[in-house]
Coordinates of C-alpha atoms in Angstrom, one line a residue:
X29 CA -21.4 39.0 -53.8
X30 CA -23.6 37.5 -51.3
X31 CA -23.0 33.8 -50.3
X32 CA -26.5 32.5 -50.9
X33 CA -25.5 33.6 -54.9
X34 CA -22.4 31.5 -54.9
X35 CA -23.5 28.2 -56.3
X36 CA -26.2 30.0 -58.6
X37 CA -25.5 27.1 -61.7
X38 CA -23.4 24.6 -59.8
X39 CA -24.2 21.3 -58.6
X40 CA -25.8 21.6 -55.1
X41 CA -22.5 20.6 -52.1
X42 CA -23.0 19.4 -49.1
X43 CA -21.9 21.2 -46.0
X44 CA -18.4 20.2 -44.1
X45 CA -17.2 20.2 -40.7
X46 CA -13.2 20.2 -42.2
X47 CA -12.6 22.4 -45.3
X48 CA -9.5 23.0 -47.0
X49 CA -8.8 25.8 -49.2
X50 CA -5.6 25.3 -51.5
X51 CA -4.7 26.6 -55.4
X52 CA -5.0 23.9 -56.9
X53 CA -7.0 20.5 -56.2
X54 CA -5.2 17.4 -55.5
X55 CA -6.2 15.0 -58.2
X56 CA -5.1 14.5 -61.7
X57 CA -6.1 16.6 -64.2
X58 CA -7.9 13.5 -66.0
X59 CA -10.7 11.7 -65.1
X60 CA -10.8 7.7 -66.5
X61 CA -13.6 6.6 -68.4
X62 CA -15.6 5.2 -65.5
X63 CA -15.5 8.8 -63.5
X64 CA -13.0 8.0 -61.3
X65 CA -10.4 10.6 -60.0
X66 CA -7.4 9.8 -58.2
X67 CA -4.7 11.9 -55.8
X68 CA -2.3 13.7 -57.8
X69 CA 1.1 13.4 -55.5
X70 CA 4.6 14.9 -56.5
X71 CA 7.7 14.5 -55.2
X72 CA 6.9 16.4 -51.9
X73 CA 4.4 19.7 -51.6
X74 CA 0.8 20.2 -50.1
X75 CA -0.8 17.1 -51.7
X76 CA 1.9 14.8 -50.1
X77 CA 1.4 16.4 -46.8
X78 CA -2.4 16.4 -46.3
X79 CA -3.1 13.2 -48.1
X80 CA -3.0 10.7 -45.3
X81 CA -4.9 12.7 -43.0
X82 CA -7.8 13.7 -45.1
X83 CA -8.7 10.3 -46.9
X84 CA -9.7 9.5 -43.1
X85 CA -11.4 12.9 -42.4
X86 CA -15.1 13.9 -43.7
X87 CA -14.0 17.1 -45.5
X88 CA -14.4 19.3 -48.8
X89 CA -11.4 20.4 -50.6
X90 CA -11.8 23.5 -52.9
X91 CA -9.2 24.6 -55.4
X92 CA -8.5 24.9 -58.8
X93 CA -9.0 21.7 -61.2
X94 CA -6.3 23.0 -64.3
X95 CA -6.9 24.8 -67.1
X96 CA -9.5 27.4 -67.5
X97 CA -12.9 27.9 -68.5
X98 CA -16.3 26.6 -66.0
X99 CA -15.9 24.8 -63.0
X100 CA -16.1 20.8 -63.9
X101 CA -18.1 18.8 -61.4
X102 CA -15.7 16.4 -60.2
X103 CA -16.4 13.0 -58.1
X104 CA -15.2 12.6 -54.6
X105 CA -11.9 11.6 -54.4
X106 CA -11.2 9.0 -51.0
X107 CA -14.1 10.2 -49.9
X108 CA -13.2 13.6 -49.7
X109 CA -15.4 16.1 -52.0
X110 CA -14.1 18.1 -54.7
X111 CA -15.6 22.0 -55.3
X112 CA -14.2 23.4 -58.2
X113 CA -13.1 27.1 -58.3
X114 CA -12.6 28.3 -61.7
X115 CA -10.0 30.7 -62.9
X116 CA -10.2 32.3 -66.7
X117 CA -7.2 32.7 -68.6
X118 CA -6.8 36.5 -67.6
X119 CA -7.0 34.8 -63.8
X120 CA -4.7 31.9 -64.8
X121 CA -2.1 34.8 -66.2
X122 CA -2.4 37.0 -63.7
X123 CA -2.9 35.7 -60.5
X124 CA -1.2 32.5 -60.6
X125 CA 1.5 32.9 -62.8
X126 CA 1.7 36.9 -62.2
X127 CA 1.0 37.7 -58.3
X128 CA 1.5 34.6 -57.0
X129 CA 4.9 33.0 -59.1
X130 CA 6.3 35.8 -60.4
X131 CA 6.0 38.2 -57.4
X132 CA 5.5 36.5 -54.3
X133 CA 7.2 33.5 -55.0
X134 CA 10.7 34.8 -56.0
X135 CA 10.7 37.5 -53.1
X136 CA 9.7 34.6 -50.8
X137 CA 12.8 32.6 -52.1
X138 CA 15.3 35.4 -51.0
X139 CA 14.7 37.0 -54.5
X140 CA 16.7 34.4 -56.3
X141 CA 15.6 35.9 -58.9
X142 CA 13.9 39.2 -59.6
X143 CA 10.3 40.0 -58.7
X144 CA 8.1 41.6 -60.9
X145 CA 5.5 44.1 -59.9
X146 CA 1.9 44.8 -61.9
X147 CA -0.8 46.5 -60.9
X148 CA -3.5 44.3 -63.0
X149 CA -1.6 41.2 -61.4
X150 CA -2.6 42.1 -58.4
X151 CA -6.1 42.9 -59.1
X152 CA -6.8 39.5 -60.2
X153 CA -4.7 37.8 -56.9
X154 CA -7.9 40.1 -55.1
X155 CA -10.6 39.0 -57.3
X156 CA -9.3 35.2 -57.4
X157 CA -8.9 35.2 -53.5
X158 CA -12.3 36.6 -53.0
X159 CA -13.7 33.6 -55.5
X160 CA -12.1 31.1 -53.3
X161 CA -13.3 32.7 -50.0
X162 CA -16.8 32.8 -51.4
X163 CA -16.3 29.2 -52.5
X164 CA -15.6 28.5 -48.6
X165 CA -18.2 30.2 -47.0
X166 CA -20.5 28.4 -49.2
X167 CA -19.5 24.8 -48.4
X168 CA -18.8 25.0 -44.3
X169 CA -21.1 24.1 -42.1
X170 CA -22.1 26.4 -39.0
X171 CA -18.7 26.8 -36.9
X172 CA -16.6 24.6 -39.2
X173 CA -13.0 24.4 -39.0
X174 CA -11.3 26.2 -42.3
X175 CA -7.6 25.7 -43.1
X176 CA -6.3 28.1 -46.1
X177 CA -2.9 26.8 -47.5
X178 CA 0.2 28.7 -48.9
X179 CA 0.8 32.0 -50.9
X180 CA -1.4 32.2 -53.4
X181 CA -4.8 32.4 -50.6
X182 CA -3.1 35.2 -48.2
X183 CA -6.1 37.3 -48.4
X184 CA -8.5 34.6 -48.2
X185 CA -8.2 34.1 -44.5
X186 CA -9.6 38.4 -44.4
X187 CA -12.3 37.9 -46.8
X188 CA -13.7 34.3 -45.7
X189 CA -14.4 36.3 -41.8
X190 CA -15.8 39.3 -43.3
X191 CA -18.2 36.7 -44.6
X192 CA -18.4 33.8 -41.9
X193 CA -17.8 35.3 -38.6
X194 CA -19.1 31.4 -37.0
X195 CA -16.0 30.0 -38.5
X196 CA -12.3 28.7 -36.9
X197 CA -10.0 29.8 -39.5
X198 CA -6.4 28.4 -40.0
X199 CA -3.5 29.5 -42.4
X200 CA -0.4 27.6 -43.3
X201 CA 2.3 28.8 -44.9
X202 CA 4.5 26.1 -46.8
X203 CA 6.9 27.9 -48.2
X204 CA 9.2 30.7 -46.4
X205 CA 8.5 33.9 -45.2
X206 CA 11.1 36.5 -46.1
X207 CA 13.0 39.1 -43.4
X208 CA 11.1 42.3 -43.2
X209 CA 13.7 44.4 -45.5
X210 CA 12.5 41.8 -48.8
X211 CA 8.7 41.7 -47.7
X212 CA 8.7 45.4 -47.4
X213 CA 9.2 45.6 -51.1
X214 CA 5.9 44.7 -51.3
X215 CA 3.8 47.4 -53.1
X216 CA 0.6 46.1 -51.6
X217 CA 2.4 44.3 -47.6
X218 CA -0.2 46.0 -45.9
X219 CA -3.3 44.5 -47.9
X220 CA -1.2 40.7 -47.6
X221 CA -0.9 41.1 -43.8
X222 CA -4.0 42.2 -42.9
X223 CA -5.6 39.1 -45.2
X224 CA -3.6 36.4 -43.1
X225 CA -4.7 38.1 -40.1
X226 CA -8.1 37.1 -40.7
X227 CA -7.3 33.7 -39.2
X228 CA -7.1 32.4 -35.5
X229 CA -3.3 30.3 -36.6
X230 CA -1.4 31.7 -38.6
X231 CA 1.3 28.7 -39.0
X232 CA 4.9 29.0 -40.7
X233 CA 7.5 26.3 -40.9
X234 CA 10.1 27.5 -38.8
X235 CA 10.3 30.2 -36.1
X236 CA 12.1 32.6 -38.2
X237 CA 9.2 32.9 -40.6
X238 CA 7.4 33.5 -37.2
X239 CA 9.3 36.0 -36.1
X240 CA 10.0 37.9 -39.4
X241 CA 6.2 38.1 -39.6
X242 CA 5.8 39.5 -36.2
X243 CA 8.0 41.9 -37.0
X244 CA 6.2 43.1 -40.2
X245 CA 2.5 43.6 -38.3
X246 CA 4.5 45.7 -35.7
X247 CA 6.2 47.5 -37.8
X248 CA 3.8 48.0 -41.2
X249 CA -0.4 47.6 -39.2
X250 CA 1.4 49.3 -35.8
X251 CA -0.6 46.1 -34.1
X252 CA 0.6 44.8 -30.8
X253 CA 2.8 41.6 -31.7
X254 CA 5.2 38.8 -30.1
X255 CA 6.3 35.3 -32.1
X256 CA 3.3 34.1 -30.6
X257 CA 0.4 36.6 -30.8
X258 CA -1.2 39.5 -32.3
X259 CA -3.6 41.4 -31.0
X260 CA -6.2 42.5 -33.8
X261 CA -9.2 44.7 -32.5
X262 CA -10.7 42.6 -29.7
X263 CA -9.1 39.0 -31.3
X264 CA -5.7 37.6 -30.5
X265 CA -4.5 35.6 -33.3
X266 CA -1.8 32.8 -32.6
X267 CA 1.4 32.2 -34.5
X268 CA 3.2 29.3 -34.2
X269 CA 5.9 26.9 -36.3
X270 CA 4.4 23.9 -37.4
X271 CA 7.2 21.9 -39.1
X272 CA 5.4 19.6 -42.1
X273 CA 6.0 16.4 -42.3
X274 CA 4.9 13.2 -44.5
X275 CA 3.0 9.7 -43.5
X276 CA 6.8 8.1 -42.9
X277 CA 5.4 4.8 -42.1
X278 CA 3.4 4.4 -45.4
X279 CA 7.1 5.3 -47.1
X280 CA 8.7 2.7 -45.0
X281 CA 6.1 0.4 -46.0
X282 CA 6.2 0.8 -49.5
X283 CA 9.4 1.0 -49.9
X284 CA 10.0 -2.4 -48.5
X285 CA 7.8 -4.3 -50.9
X286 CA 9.0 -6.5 -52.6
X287 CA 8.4 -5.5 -56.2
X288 CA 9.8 -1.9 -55.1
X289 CA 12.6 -3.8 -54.3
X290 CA 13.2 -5.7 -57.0
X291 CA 12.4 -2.6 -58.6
X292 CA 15.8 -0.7 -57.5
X293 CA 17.9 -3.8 -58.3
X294 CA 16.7 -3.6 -61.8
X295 CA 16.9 0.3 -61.8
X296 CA 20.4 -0.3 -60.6
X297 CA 21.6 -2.6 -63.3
X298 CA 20.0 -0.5 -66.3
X299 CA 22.8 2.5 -64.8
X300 CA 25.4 -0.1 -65.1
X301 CA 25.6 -1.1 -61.6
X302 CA 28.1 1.9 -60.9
X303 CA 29.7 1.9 -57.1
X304 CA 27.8 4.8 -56.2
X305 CA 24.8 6.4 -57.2
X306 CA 23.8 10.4 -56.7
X307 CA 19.6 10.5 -56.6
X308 CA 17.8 14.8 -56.7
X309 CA 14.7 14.5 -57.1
X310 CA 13.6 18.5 -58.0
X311 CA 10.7 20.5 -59.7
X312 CA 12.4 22.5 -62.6
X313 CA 12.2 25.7 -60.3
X314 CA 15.2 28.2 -59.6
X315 CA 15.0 28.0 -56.1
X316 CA 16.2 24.4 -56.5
X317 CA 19.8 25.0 -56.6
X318 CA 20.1 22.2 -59.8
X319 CA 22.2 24.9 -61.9
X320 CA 24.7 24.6 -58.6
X321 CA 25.0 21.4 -58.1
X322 CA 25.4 20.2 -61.8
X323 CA 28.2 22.6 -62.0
X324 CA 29.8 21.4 -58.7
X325 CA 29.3 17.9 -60.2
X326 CA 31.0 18.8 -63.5
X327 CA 33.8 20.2 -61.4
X328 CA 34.3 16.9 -59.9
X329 CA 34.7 14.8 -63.0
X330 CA 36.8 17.0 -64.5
X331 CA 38.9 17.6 -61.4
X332 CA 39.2 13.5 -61.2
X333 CA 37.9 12.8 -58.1
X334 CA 34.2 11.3 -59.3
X335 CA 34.9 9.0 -62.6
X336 CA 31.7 8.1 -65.2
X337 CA 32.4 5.1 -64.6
X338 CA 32.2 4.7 -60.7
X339 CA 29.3 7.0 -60.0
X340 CA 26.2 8.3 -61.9
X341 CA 23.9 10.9 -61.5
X342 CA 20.5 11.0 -61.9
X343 CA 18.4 14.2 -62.2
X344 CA 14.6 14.0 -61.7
X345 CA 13.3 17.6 -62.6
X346 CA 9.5 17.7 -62.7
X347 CA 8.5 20.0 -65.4
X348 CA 6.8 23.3 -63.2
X349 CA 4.9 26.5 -64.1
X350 CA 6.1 25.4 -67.9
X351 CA 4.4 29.0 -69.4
X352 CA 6.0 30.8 -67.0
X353 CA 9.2 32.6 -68.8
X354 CA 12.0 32.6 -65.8
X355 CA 10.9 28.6 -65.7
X356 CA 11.4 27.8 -69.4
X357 CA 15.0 30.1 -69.9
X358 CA 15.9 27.7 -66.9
X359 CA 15.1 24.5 -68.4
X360 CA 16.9 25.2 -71.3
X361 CA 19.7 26.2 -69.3
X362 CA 20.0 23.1 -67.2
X363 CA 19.5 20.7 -70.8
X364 CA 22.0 22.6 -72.2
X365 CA 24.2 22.3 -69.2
X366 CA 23.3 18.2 -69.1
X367 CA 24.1 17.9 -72.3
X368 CA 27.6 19.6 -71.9
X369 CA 28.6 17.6 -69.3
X370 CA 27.7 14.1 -70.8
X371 CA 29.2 15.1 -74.0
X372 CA 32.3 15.6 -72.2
X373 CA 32.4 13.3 -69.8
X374 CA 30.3 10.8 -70.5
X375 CA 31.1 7.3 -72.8
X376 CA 29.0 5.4 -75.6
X377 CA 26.5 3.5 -73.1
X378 CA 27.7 5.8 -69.6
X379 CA 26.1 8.9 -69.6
X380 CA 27.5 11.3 -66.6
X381 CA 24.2 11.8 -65.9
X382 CA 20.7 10.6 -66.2
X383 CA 18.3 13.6 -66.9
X384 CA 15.0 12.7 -66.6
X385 CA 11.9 15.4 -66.8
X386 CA 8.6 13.2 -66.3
X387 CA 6.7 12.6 -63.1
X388 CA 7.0 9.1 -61.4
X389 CA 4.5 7.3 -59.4
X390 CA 4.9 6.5 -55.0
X391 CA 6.7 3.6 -56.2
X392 CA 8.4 4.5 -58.6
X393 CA 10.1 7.0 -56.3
X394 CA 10.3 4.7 -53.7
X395 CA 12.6 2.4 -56.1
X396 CA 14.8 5.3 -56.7
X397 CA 15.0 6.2 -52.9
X398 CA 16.1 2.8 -52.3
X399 CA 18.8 3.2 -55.3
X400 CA 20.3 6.2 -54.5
X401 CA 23.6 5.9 -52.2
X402 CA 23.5 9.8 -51.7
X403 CA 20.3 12.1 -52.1
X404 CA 21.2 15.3 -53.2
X405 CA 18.8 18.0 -51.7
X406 CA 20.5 21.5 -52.3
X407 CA 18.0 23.9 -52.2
X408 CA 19.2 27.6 -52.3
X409 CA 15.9 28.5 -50.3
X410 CA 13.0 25.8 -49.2
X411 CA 10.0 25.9 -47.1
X412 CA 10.9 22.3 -46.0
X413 CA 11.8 19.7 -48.2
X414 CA 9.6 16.5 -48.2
X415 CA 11.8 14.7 -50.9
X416 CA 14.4 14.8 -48.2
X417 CA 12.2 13.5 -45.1
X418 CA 10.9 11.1 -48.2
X419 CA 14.5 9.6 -48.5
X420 CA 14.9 8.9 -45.0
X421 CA 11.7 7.4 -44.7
X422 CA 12.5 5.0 -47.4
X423 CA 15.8 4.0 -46.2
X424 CA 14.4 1.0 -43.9
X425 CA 18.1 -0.5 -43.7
X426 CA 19.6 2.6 -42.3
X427 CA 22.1 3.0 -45.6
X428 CA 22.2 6.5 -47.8
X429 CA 23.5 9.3 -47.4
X430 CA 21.4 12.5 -47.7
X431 CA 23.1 15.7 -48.7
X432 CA 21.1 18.7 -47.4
X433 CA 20.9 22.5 -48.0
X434 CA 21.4 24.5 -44.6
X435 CA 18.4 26.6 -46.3
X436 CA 15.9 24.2 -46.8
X437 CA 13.5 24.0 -43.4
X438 CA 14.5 20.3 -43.2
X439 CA 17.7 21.1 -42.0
X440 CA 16.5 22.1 -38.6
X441 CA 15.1 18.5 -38.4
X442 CA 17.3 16.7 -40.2
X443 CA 20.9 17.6 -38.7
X444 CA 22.4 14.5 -39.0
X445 CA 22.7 14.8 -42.8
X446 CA 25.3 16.6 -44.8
X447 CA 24.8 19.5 -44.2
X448 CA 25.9 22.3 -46.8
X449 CA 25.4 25.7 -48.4
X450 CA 24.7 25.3 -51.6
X451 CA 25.7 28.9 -52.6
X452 CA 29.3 27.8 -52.0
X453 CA 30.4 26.0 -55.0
X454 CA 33.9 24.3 -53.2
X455 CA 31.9 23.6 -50.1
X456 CA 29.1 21.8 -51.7
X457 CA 32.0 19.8 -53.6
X458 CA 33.5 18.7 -51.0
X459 CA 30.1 17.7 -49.0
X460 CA 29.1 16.0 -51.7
X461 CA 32.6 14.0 -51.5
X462 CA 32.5 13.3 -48.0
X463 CA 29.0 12.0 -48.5
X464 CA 30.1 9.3 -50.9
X465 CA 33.4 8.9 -49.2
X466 CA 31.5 7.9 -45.9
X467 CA 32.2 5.5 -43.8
X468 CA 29.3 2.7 -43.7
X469 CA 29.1 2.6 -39.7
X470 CA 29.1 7.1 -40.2
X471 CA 26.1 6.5 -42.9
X472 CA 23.8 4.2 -40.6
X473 CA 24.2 6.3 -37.5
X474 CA 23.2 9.3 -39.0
X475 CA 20.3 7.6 -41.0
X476 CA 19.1 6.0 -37.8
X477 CA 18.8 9.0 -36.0
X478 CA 17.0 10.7 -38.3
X479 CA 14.8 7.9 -38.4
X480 CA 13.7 8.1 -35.3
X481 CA 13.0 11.8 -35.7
X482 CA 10.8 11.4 -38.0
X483 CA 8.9 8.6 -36.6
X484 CA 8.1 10.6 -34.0
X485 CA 7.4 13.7 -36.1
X486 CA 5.2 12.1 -39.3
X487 CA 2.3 13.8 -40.4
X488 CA -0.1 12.6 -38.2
X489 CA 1.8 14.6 -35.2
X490 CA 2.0 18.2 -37.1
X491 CA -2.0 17.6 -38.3
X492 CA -2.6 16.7 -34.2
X493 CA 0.2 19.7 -33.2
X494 CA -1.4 22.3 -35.9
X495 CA -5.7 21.2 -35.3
X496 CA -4.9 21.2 -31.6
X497 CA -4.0 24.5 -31.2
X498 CA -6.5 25.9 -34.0
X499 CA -9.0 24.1 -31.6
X500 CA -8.1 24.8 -28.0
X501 CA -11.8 23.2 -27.3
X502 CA -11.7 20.3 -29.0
X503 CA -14.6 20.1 -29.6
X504 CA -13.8 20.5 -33.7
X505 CA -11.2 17.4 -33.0
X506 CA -14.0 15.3 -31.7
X507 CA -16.5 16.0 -34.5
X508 CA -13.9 15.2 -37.3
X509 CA -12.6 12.0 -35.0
X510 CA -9.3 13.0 -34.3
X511 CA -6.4 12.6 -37.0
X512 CA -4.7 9.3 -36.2

C-alpha cells in the first residue's frame, strides 16, 4: 500500500521530528466528558519509561487505543499527538494475543511456559506490523528520528525503510532476548531478524541480549557481526545495552508529599500496624515468579519463622492479557493458592495476606512503596524491573529492604539488594528472612547506594545514552531540544 493512501478517511496529522511506534498507546482507554485523555502508567513498563521525556518533546505516538474496530481520533495527550492504529478482532487474536504473547513472549521468558506455534498467527503479526509501519511513514517528517519499541513491532523497523529510506530508525527491546538454542525454535527467526535489522540501534537491556543476538545474525543471515555491529549490505547497524530507567526524582518527589505520607501511615494501620510489612507489586503474568514466592511464604508461616501476626503480605497483581488462556488458569491458581494460605493461617481480622488485583494510581503506589519494609521482586525472567528501581526511588529515608531476582535486568544495577534465585524455593526463603532479619545500619547502606545509582542513571540519562548514539550528528538532538 503506498503511503500517500494511508490516511485515506482519517483526520489529516501533522508531521513529527520524534515518532514513537509502540503496541499500544499510552493513555487510558476512556476519554472524560470534556475530551480529555490522560497517561495510562502501570506499575513499571514502556509508558513509565518514556513518559517524562516525551511530555517535553514535540512528538507523535502511534499504537493501538484498545479494543477493536476503526481507529478513534483521539486528543493530544501532554502535548504529544495520538495516531491511532486499529487492529480487528482477527488482529487482536492473532497477533497480539497469538504471535506476540503466546509465542514470542514465553520463548523470550526462557519458555516458562510453552510456546505455541500457528501459521495464521503469524500472518496477522506481518499484516499488523506492516499497518503500523505505514502508520509511521505517514506521520514523520523528512529525516525524522523513529524509535520502534518491544516485541510485538520486530518487523516494523524492515518495513518502515523499505518505505522511508530519509529516516533514523531506532529499536528497543524491553523485554529479554533469549540464547540462540530457544530463539532458533523460531519457525519464522529469519523473517524476525532481518525486521530489526532495518534499524540504525538496535538496543537491548543488557549485554547478553546483545550478544545472544549477534550470535543469531552470524549464525541464521550469515552477516558479518560483533556485540556492537552488523554489517548489512552497505549499512552498519549498531547494537548496544541501554539499561531503562524511570524519572527517579519525580518518585522521590512524590513520595515525600505529605498526603503520600500520611497516606502510608493510614495504609499501615488498616494492616494492623504488623512489625514488618512484605510489598510485590506484579502483573498477573507467569514470568512473575508469584506462584514461587507465595509458596516460599506459606513455607515460612507454617515452618514458624514469619507469624500472621508480626508480618503481612501484600500482593498487588494487575490483571494482564485477561483473554489470554495460560493468564486466566494462572489467576485462578494464585486465588486459589491465597485463599489456602489465609484460611490456614490467617485469623478473624489478620489475613496472611492481602491480595489485591486492581490498578493503583503514582500515589497510590508511592504510599505502598513507602509502607513496605521489604519489596519482594522475584521474577523468574525480566527485562528489567521498574517496580524495583520504583521502590528505591521512593525510599527517601534510606529504609526498606528490596528483595531482587538474580534474573530480572535490574539486578545488574541494583547489587546491593537481596539478591536471590527465585527458582530455588529454600534459597528464596531464606533471602526473604535475612531481608526482614536485617540490621537497620545493613538496610540504609544498601538503599543509599542504590540511590545514588539511580540518581545518576534516571531516565533522562538512558533517553540522552540511547538518542545520542541513534544520532551521532546531533543534529536530531538539537531539533527536538535535547532530553533534559
Amino acid at each position: 500500500m503506498a503511503v500517500s493512501l494511508l490516511l485515506i478517511g482519517m483526520p489529516e496529522m501533522r508531521q513529527s521530528p520524534l515518532v514513537v511506534v509502540a503496541n499500544r498507546l499510552p493513555i487510558d482507554d476512556s476519554v472524560a466528558p470534556d475530551g480529555a485523555c490522560e497517561w495510562r502508567r502501570s506499575p513499571g513498563g514502556l509508558v513509565s519509561a518514556l513518559h517524562p521525556l516525551l511530555r517535553h518533546t514535540p512528538a507523535t505516538w502511534i499504537g493501538w487505543a484498545g479494543g477493536t474496530g476503526p481507529a478513534p481520533h483521539l486528543p493530544e495527550v501532554d502535548g504529544v499527538r495520538m495516531h491511532t492504529v486499529p487492529l480487528t478482532t482477527e488482529d487482536l487474536r492473532d497477533h497480539y494475543e497469538g504471535f506476540a504473547n503466546a509465542t514470542l513472549w514465553p520463548l523470550y521468558h526462557d519458555a516458562v511456559e510453552q510456546p505455541e506455534y500457528h501459521r495464521r498467527w503469524w500472518e496477522a503479526y506481518q499484516r499488523v506490523n506492516q499497518r503500523f509501519a505505514e502508520a509511521a511513514a505517514g506521520v514523520a517528517e523528512p529525516d525524522a528520528l523513529v524509535w520502534v519499541q518491544d516485541y510485538h513491532l520486530q518487523l516494523v523497523p524492515g518495513l518502515l525503510r523499505a518505505l522511508r529510506p530519509d529516516l533514523r530508525i531506532g529499536f528497543f527491546l524491553h523485554v529479554p532476548f533469549p540464547p540462540p538454542e530457544l530463539f532458533m525454535q523460531l519457525p519464522r527467526r529469519a523473517e524476525l531478524l532481518r525486521g530489526m535489522l532495518g534499524a540504525d540501534l538496535i538496543g537491548f537491556q543488557r549485554p547478553q541480549a546483545a550478544h545472544n543476538f549477534a550470535q543469531l545474525v552470524a549464525k541464521v543471515l550469515d552477516l558479518p557481526a560483533t556485540d556492537r555491529r552488523i554489517g548489512v549490505g552497505d549499512r552498519v547497524v549498531r547494537v548496544g545495552a541501554f539499561p531503562v530507567s524511570i524519572d527517579t526524582a519525580e518518585m522521590a518527589a512524590l513520595a515525600a508529599r505529605p498526603e503520600v505520607t500520611d497516606r502510608a501511615r493510614r495504609l499501615r494501620r488498616d494492616l494492623g500496624d504488623p512489625e514488618h510489612v512484605i510489598l510485590s507489586v506484579d502483573r498477573m503474568d507467569y514470568t512473575k515468579g508469584i506462584e514461587q514466592r507465595l509458596k516460599a511464604y506459606s513455607e515460612l508461616l507454617a515452618s514458624g519463622h514469619v507469624k500472621v501476626r508480626d508480618t503481612v503480605l501484600v500482593q498487588v497483581a494487575v490483571p494482564s492479557r485477561e483473554r489470554v488462556g495460560q493468564y486466566q488458569i494462572l489467576r485462578e491458581r494464585v486465588e486459589r493458592e491465597v485463599g489456602r494460605i489465609n484460611g490456614e493461617f490467617g485469623r478473624v481480622g489478620e489475613p496472611a495476606i492481602h491480595y489485591l488485583t486492581q490498578t493503583f494510581d503514582r500515589a497510590e503506589l508511592a504510599a505502598l512503596y513507602r509502607v513496605a519494609d521489604v519489596m519482594a521482586v522475584t521474577p523468574l525472567r525480566d527485562g528489567m524491573n521498574l517496580v524495583a528501581k520504583e521502590y528505591v526511588a521512593a525510599r527517601v529515608d534510606d529504609t526498606g529492604a528490596l528483595l531482587l531476582s538474580e534474573f530480572a535486568g535490574a539486578a545488574t544495577e541494583l547489587s546491593q539488594a537481596f539478591l536471590v534465585n527465585p527458582h530455588d524455593l529454600e534459597g528464596l526463603k531464606q533471602k526473604l528472612l535475612a531481608a526482614l532479619r536485617a540490621a537497620p545500619a545493613d538496610v540504609a547502606a544498601r538503599m543509599r547506594a542504590m540511590r545514588e545509582h539511580l540518581h545518576r542513571n534516571d531516565i533522562h540519562a538512558w533517553a540522552r545514552s540511547y538518542l545520542s548514539a541513534l544520532d551521532k550528528s546531533g543534529s536530531l538532538l538539537t531539533r527536538l531540544g535535547g532530553t533534559d
